[in-house]
Short mmCIF file of C-alpha atoms in Angstrom, two decimals:
data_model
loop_
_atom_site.label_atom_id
_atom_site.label_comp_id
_atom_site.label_asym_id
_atom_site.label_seq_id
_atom_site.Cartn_x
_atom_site.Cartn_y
_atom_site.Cartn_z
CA UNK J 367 50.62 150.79 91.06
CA UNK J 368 50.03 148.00 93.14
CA UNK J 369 46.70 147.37 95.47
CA UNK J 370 47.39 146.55 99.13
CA UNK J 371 46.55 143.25 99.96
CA UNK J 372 43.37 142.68 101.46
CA UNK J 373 41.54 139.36 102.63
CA UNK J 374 38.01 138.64 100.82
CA UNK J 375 35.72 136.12 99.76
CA UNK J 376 38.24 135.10 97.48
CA UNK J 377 41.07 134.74 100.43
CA UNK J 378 43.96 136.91 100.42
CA UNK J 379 44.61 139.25 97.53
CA UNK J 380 46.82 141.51 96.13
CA UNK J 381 47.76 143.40 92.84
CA UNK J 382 51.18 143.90 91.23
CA UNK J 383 52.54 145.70 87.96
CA UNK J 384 54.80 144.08 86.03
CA UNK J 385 57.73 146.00 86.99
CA UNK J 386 56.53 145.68 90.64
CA UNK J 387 56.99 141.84 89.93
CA UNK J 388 59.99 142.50 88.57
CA UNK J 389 61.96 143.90 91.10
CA UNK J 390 60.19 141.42 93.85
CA UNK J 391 61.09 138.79 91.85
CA UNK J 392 65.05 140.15 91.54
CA UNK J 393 65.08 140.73 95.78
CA UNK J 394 64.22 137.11 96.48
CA UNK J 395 66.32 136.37 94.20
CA UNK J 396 69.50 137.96 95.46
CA UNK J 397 68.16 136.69 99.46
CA UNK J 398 68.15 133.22 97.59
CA UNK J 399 71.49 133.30 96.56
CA UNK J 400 72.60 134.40 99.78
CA UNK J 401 71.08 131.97 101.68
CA UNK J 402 72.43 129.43 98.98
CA UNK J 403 75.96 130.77 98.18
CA UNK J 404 78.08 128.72 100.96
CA UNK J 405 75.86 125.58 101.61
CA UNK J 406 78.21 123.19 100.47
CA UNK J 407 77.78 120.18 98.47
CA UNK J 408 78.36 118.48 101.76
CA UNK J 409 80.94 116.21 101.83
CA UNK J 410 79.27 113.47 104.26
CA UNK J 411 76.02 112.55 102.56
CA UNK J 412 74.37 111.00 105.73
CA UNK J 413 75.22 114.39 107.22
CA UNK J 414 73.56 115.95 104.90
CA UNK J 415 70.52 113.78 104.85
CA UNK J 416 69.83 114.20 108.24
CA UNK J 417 70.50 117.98 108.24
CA UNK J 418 73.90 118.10 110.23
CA UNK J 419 76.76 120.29 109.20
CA UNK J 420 80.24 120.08 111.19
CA UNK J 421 81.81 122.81 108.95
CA UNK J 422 79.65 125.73 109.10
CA UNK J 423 80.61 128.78 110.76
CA UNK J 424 79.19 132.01 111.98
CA UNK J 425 78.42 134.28 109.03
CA UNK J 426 80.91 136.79 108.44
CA UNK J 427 78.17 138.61 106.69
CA UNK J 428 76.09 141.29 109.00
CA UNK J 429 72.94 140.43 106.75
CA UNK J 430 73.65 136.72 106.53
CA UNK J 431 73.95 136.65 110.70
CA UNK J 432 70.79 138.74 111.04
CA UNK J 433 69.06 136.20 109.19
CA UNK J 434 70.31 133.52 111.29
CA UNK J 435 71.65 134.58 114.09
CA UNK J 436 73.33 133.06 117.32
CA UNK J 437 70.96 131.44 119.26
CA UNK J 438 73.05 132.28 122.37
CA UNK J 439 73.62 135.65 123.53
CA UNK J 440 77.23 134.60 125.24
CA UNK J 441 77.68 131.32 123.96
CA UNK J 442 79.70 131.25 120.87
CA UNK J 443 80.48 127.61 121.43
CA UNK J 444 76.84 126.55 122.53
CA UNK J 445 75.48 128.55 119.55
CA UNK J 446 78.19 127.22 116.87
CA UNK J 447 76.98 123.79 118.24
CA UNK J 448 73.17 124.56 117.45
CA UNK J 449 74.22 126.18 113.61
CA UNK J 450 75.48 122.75 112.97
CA UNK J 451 72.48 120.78 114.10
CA UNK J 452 69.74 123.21 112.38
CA UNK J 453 71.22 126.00 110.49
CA UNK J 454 70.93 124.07 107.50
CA UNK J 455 67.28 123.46 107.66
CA UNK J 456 66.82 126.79 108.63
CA UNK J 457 68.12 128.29 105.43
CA UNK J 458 66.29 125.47 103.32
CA UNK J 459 63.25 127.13 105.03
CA UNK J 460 63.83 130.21 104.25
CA UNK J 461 64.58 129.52 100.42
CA UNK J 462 61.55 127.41 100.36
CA UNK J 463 59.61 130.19 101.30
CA UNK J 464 61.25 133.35 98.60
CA UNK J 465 60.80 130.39 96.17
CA UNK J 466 57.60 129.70 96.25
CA UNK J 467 56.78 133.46 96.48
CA UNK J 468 58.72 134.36 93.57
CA UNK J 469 57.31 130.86 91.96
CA UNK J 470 53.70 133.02 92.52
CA UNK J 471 54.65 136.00 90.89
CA UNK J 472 53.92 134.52 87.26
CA UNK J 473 50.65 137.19 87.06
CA UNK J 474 49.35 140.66 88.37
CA UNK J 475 46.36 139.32 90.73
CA UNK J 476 47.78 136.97 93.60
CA UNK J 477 45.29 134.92 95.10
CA UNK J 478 46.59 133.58 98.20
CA UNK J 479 45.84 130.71 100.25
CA UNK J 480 46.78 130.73 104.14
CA UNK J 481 50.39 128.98 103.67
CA UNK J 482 50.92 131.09 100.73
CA UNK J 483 50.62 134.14 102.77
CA UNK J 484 53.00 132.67 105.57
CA UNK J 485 55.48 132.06 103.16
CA UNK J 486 55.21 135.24 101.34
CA UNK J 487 55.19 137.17 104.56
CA UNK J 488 58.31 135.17 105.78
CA UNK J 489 59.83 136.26 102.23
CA UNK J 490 59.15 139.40 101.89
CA UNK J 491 60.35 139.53 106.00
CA UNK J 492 64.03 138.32 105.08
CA UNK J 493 63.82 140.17 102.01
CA UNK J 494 63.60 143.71 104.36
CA UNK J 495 65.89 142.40 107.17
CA UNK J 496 68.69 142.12 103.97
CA UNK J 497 67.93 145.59 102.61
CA UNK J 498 67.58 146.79 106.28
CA UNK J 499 71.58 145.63 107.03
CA UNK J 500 72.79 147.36 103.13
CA UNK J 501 70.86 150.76 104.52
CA UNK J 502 72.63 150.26 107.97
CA UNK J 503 69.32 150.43 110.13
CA UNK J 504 70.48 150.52 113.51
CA UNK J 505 67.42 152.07 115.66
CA UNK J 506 64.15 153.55 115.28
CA UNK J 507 65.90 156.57 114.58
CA UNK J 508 67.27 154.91 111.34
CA UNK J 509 63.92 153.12 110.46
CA UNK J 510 62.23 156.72 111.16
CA UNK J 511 64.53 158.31 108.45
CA UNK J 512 64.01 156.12 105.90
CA UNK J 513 60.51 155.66 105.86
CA UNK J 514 60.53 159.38 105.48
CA UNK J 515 61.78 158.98 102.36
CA UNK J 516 58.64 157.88 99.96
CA UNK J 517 58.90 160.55 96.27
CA UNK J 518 60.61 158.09 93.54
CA UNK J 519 61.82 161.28 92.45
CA UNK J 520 64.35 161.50 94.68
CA UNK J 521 66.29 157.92 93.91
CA UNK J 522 69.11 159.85 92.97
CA UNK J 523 71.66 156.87 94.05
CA UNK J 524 71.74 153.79 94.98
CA UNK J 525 71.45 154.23 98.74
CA UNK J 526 67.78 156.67 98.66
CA UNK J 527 67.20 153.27 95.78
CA UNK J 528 66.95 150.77 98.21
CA UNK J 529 65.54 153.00 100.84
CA UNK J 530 62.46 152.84 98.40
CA UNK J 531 62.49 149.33 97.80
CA UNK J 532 62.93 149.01 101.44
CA UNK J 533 59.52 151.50 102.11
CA UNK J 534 57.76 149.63 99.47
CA UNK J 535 58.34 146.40 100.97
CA UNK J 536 57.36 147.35 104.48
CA UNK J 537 54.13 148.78 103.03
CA UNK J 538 53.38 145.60 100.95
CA UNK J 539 54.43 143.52 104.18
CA UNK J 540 52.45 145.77 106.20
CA UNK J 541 49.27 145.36 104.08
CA UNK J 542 49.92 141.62 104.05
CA UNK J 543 49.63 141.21 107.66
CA UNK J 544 46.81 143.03 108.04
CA UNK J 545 44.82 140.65 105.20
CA UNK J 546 46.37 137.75 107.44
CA UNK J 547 44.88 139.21 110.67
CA UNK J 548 41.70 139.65 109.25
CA UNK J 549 41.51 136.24 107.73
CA UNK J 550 42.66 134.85 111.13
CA UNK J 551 39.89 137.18 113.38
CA UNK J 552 36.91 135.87 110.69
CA UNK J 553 37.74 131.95 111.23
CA UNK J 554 37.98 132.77 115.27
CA UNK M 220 60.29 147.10 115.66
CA UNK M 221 58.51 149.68 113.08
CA UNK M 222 55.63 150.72 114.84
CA UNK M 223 53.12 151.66 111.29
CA UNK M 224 50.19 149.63 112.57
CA UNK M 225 46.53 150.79 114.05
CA UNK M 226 45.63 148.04 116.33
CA UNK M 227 41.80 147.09 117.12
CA UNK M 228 40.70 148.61 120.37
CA UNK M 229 39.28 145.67 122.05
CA UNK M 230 42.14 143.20 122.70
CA UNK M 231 40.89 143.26 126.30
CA UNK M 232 37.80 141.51 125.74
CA UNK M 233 39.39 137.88 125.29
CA UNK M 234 37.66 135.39 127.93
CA UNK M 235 39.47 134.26 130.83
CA UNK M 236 38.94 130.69 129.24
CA UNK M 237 41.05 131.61 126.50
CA UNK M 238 43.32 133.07 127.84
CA UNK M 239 43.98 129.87 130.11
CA UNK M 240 43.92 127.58 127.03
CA UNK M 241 47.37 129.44 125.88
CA UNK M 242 49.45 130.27 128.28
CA UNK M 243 50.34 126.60 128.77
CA UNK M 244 54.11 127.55 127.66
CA UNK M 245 54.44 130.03 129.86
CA UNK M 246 53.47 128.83 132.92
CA UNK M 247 55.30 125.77 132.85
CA UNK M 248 56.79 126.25 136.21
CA UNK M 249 59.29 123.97 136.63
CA UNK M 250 61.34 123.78 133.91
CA UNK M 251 64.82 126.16 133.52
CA UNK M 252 65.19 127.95 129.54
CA UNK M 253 63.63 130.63 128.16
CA UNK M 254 62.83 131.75 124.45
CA UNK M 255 63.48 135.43 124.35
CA UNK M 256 62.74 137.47 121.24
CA UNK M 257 64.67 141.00 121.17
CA UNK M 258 63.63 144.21 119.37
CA UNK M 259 64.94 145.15 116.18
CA UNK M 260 63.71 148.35 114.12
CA UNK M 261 62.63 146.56 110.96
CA UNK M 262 60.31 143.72 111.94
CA UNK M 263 57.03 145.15 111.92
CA UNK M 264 54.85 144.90 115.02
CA UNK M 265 51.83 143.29 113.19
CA UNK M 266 54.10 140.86 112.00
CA UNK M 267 55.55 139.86 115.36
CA UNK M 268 52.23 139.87 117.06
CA UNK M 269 50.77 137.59 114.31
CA UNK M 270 53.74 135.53 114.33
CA UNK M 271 53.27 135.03 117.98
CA UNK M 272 49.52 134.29 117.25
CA UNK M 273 49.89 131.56 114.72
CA UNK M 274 53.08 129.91 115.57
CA UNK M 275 52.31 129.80 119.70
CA UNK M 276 48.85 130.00 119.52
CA UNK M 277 48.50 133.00 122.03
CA UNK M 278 45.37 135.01 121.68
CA UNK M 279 45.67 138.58 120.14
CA UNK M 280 45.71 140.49 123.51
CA UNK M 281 48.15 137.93 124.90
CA UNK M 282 50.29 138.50 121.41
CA UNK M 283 50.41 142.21 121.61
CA UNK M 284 51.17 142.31 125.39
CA UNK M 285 54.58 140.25 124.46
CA UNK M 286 55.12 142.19 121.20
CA UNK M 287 55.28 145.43 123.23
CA UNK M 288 57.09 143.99 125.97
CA UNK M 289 59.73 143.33 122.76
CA UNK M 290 59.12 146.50 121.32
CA UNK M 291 59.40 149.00 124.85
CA UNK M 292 61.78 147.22 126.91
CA UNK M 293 64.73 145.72 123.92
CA UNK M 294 63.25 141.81 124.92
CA UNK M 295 60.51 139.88 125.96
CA UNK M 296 60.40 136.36 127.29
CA UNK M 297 57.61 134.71 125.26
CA UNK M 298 57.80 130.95 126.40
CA UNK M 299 59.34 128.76 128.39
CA UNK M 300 60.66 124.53 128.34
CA UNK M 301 62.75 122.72 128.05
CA UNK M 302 66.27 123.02 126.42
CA UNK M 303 65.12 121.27 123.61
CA UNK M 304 61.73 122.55 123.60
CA UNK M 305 63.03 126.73 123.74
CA UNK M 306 65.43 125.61 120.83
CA UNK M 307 62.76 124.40 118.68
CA UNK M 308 61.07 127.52 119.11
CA UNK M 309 63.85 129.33 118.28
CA UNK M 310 64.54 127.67 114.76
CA UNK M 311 60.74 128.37 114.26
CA UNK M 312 61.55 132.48 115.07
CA UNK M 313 64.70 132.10 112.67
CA UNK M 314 62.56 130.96 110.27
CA UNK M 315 59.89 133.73 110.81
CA UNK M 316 62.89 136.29 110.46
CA UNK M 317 62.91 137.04 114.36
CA UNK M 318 65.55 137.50 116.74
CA UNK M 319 65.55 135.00 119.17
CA UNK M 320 67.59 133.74 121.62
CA UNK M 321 67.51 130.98 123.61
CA UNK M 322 68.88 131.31 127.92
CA UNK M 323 68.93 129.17 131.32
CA UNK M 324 65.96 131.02 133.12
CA UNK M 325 67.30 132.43 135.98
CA UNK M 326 66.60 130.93 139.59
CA UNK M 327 66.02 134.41 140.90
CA UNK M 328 63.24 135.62 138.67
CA UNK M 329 61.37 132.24 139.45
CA UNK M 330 58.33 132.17 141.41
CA UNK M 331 58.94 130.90 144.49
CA UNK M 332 57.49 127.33 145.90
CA UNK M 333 56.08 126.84 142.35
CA UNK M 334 58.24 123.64 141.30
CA UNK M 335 57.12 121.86 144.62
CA UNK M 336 54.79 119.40 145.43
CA UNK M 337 51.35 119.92 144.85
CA UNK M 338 48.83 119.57 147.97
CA UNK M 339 45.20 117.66 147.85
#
């Protein structure tokens, strides 16, 4: 089973199993790929350089949108305007950050340093939003329900599944935070 | 946001010094957008109080103040600036997984006389 995270004389650390690894390693994965699957090999190199792209579009995706979403609560046009100027550096964020946590799950004890734990707490933050969206978590109502469900006995299908890997994340998310409060409260 | 989190019980005991030293992006009286981070049930409230720690440097008590503003009433406005300032931020949230938007502050909700001149 793996050990909550918890901040030390060695920094930040945290335990996984193999199989704990495993599946972390296959969710930012799949965000990855999400994040990657419609950057285009942009036509307009200096465009690209400089981090502009004319042709992107709202996500149709719910999950996609929630992880970068309109920066304009009634400005489509104002919003579609900002996507183009920064959406692309925004996802290159993001995968920068499931990389280099998946990059750090090569063994069971994680030692992290202060960036590492910003990055894996961004990660394992986009990582929930996506499972939140496929287990349609609409209100604390919905949150409430799932999080009842913790006995691995009962992933009968897919959907109780990912409400698991959902709980489990939140709890190793949860724990992570907490190490990264403490760390912050001892430098202060 | 999911509220799983035990939070110390002395946030109050910041010093008014400190409390000064970060609140330089809110106060900021005469400028007209706002950053506003909404409420969502899956962000932990932890995480958007220590987001709001490390990215804006607000003290803890200042943090969770905002994050429950977010969390009780659906939104919070957590700084203010410029257009281009609130839109930095809000590539910064994007990247921390929150929901933010960005919004003209309204002239009604501003404290009155505060953009004028300053006396002495």
């Amino acid at each position: 089973m793996a050990k909550a995270f918890k901040y030390g004389l060695k920094g930040i650390t945290g335990f996984l199993e193999p199989a704990e690894r495993d599946l972390l390693r296959g969710l930012f994965d799949d965000v990855i790929s999400m994040l990657e699957q419609d950057i285009r090999e942009n036509e307009d190199p200096l465009a690209a350089l400089i981090g502009l792209d004319m042709d992107v579009k709202q996500p149709g995706d719910r999950a996609l949108l929630r992880l970068l979403p309109n920066v304009m609560k009634d400005d489509d046009g104002g919003s579609l305007e900002f996507r183009q100027l920064t959406e692309r550096s925004v996802r290159e964020n993001k995968i920068g950050a499931l990389r280099a946590a998946a990059m750090g799950l090569d063994k069971d004890e994680l030692v992290l340093s202060p960036e590492d734990s910003t990055r894996w707490s961004m990660a394992l933050n986009d990582v929930r939003l996506v499972l939140a969206e496929r287990l349609d978590i609409r209100d604390e109502a919905d949150a409430e329900h799932i999080h009842s469900m913790q006995d691995w006995s009962q992933a009968e299908d897919v959907e109780s599944y990912l409400a698991l890997v959902y709980n489990f994340t939140t709890w190793l998310q949860e724990s992570l935070v907490q190490a990264m409060l403490a760390a912050r409260q001892a430098k202060s | 946001m999911s509220p799983s989190v035990a939070y110390g019980t002395d946030i109050d005991e910041r010093t008014k010094a400190e409390e000064q030293s970060s609140t330089d992006v809110l106060t900021a009286p005469d400028i007209p957008w706002n950053l506003v981070i909404w409420n969502d049930p899956v962000n932990l409230m932890s995480y958007v109080s220590f987001v709001f720690q490390s990215y804006f440097g607000y003290s803890e008590s200042k943090a969770h103040k905002l994050m429950m503003e977010v969390h009780k009433k659906g939104r919070s406005i957590v700084a203010h600036g410029s257009k281009e300032q609130v839109e930095q931020h809000a590539v910064a949230m994007h990247g921390f997984g929150l929901w933010a938007t960005v919004e003209k502050a309204a002239s009604g909700n501003e404290t009155p006389g505060k953009g004028g001149r300053q006396r002495g």
